mmCIF file of C-alpha atoms in Angstrom:
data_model
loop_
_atom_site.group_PDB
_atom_site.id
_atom_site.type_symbol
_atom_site.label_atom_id
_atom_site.label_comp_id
_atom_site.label_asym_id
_atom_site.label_seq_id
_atom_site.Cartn_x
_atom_site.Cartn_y
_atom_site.Cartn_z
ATOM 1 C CA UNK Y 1 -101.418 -131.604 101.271
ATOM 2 C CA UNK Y 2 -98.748 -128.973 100.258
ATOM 3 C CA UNK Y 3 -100.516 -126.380 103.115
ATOM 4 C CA UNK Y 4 -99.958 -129.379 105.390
ATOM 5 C CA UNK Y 5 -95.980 -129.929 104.060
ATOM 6 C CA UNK Y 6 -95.464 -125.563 104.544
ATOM 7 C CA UNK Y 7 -97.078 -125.282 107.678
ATOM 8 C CA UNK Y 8 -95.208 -127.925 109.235
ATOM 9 C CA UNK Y 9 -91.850 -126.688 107.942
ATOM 10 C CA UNK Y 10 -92.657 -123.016 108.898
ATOM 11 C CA UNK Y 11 -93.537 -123.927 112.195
ATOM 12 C CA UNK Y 12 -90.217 -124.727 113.773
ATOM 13 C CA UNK Y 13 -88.598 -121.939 111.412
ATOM 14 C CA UNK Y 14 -91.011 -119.586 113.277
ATOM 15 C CA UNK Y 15 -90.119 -120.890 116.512
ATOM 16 C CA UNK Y 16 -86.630 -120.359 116.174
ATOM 17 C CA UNK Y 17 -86.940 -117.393 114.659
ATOM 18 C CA UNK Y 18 -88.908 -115.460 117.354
ATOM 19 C CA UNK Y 19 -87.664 -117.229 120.302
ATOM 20 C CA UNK Y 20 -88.691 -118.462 123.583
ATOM 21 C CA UNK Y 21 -89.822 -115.050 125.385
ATOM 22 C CA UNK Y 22 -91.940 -113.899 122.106
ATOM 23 C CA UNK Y 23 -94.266 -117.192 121.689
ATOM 24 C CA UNK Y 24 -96.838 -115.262 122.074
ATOM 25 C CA UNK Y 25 -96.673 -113.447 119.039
ATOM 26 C CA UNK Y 26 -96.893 -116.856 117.497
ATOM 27 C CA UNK Y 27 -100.223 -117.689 119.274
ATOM 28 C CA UNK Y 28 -101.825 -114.001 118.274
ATOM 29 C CA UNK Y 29 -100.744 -114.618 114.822
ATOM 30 C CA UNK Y 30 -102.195 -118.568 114.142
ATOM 31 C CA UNK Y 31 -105.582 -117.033 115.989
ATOM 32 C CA UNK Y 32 -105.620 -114.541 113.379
ATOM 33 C CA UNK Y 33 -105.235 -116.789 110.751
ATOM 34 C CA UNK Y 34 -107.635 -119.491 111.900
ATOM 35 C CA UNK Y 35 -110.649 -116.366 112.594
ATOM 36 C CA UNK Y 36 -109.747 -115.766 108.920
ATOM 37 C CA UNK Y 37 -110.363 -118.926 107.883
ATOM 38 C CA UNK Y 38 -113.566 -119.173 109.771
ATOM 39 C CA UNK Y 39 -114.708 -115.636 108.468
ATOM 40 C CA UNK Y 40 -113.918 -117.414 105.081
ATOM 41 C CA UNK Y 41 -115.597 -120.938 105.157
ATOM 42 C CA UNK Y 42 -118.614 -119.004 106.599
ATOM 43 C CA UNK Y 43 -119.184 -117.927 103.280
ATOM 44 C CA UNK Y 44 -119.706 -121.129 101.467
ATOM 45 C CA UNK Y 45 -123.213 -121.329 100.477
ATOM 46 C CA UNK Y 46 -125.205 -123.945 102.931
ATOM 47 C CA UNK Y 47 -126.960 -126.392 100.971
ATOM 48 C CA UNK Y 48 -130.075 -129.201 102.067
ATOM 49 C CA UNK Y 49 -128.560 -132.443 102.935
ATOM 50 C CA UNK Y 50 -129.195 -134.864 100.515
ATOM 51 C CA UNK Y 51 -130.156 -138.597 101.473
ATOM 52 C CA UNK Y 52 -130.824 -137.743 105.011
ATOM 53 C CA UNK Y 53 -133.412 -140.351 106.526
ATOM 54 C CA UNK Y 54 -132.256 -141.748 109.149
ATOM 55 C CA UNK Y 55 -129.965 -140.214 112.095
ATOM 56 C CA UNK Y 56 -126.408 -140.680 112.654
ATOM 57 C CA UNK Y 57 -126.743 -143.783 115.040
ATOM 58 C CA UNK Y 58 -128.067 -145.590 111.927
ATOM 59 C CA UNK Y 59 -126.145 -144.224 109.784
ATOM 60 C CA UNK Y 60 -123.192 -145.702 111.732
ATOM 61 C CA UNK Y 61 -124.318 -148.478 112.192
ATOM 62 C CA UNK Y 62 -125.738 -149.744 108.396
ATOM 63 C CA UNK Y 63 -122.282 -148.477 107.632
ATOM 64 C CA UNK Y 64 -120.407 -150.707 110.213
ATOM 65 C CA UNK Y 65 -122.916 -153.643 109.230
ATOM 66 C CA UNK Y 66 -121.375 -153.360 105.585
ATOM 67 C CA UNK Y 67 -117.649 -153.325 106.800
ATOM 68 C CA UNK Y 68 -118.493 -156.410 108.653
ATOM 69 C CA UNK Y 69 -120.495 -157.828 105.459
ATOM 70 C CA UNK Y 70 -118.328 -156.947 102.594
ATOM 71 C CA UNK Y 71 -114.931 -158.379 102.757
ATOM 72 C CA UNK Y 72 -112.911 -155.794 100.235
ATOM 73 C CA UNK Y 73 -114.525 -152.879 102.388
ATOM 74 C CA UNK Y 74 -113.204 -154.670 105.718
ATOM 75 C CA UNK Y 75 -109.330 -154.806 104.022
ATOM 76 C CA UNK Y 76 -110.023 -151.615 103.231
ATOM 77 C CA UNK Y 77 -110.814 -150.333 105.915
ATOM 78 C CA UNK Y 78 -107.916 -152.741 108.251
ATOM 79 C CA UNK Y 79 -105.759 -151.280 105.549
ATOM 80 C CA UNK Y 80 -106.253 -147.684 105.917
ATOM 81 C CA UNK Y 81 -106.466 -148.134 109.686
ATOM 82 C CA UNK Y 82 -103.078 -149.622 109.649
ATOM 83 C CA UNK Y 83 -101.138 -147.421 107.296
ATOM 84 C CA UNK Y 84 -102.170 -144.003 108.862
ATOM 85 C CA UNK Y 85 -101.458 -145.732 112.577
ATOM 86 C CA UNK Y 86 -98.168 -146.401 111.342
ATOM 87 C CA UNK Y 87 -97.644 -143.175 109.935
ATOM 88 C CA UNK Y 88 -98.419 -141.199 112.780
ATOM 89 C CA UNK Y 89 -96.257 -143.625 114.921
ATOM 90 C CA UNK Y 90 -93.320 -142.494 112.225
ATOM 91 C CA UNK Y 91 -93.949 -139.137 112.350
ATOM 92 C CA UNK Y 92 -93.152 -139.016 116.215
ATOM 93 C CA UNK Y 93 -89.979 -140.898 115.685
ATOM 94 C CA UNK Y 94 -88.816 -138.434 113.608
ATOM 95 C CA UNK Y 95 -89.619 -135.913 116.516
ATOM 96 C CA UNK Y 96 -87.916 -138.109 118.777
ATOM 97 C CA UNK Y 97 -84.795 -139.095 116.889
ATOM 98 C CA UNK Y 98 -84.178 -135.249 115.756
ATOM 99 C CA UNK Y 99 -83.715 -134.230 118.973
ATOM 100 C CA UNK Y 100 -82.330 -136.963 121.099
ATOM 101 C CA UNK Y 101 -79.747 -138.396 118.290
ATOM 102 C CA UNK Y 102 -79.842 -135.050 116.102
ATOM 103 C CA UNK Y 103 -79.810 -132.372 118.081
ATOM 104 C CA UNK Y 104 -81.547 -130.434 115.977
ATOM 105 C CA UNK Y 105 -83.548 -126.616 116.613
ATOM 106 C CA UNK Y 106 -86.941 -126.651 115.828
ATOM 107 C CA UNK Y 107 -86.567 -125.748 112.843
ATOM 108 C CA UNK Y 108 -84.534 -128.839 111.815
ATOM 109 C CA UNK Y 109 -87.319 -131.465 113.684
ATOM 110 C CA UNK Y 110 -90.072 -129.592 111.552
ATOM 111 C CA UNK Y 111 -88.050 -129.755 108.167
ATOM 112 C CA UNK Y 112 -87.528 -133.252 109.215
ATOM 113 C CA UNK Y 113 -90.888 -133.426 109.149
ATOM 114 C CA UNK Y 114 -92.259 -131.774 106.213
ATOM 115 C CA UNK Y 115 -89.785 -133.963 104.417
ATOM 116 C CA UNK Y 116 -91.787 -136.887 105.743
ATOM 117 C CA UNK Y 117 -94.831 -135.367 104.169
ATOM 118 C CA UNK Y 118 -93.238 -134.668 100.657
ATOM 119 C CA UNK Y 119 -92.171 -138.299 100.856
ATOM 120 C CA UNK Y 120 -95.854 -139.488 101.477
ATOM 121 C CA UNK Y 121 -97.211 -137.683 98.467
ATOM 122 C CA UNK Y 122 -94.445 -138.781 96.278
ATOM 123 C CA UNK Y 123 -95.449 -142.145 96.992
ATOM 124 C CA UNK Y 124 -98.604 -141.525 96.078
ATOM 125 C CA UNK Y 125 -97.934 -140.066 93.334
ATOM 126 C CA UNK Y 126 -95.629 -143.116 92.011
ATOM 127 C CA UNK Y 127 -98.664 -145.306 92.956
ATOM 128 C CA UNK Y 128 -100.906 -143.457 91.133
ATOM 129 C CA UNK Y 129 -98.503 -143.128 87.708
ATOM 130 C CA UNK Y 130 -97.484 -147.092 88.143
ATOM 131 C CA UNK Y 131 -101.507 -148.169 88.600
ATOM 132 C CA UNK Y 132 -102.245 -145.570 85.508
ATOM 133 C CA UNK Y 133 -105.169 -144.388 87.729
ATOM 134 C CA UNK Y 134 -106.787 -147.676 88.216
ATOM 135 C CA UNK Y 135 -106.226 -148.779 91.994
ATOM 136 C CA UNK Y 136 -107.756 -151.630 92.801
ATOM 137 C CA UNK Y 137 -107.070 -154.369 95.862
ATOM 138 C CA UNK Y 138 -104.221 -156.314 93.889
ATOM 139 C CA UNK Y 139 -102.014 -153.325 94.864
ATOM 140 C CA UNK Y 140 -102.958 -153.539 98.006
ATOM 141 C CA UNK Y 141 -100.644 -156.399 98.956
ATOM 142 C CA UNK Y 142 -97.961 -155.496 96.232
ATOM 143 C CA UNK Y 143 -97.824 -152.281 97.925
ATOM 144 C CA UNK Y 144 -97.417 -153.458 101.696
ATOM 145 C CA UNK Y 145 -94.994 -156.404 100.624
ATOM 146 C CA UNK Y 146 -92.685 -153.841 98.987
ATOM 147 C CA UNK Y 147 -93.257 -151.811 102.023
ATOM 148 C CA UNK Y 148 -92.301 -154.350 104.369
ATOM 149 C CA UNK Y 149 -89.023 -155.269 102.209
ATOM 150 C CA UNK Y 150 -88.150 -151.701 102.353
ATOM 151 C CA UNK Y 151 -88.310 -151.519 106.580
ATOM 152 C CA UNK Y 152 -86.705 -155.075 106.469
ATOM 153 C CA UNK Y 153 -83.901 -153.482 104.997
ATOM 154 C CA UNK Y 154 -83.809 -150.478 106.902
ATOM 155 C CA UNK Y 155 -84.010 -152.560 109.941
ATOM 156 C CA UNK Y 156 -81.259 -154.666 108.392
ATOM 157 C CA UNK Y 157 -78.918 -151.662 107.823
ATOM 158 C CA UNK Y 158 -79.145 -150.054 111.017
ATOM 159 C CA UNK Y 159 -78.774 -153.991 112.745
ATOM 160 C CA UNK Y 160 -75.070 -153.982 111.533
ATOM 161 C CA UNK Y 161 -74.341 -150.836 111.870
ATOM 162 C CA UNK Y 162 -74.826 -148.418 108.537
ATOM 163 C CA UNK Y 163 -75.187 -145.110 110.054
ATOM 164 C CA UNK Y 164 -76.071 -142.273 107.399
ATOM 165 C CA UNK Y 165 -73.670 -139.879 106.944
ATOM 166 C CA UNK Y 166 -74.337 -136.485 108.399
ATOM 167 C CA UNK Y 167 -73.574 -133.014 106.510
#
């Protein structure tokens, strides 16, 4: 997660820092670095599959007949679906609303962003301290009803007019 937080908030720093004629040097540089990490993972020791039987079409589907069969793994699974869906939806908001409202440089739209990611592993992090390790499907709906109270607000705020103060 933290390569995932840098990366994005070195991206637009890089961006602005080498400007538009001098992408290029960009491109050379992240093809560098992904050859490296392919020279790299090469080197992980390969190791027989364990459990394989069957071929991926069964695979896929036993596993989609136990989704359909076992009602915690179907919430589960509607859960994660929706939360990462609305995530990604977020994250291009904050793309949108940095430059159209903002005005920000690249830089400031991926610093935006990477703040978005520090903010999704804080919350996990809460959830994991306030479940003491022990997630189970109760949270589930504690979480996404405090979730939903938290955007009602938001939504609330902006509806009469609270605009956050800018520095």
């Amino acid at each position: 997660w933290l390569a995932t937080i840098v990366g994005t908030g070195l991206a637009g720093v890089a961006l602005d820092a080498l400007g538009r004629g001098r992408l290029w040097q960009l491109g050379v540089a992240l093809g560098a670095l992904s050859i490296g990490g392919l020279l790299l993972a090469r080197r992980i020791p390969v190791l027989p599959a364990r459990g394989l039987r069957r071929g991926i079409v069964e695979t896929a589907r036993t596993g989609w007949r136990e989704i359909c069969r076992v009602k915690s793994l179907r919430m589960a699974v509607i859960g994660s679906t929706t939360f990462w869906t609305l995530g990604a939806l977020l994250q291009q908001d904050v793309v949108v609303y940095s430059k159209s409202e903002l005005g920000l440089p690249d830089s400031g739209k991926s610093l935006l962003q990477a703040a978005l990611a520090v903010g999704v592993g804080a919350g996990a992090l809460i959830c994991g301290y306030v479940t003491r390790g022990r997630l189970g499907v109760r949270w589930v709906h504690r979480g996404a009803a405090l979730m939903g109270c938290v955007l009602i607000v938001l939504g609330l705020l902006f509806w009469f007019g609270y605009r956050a103060p800018m520095a």
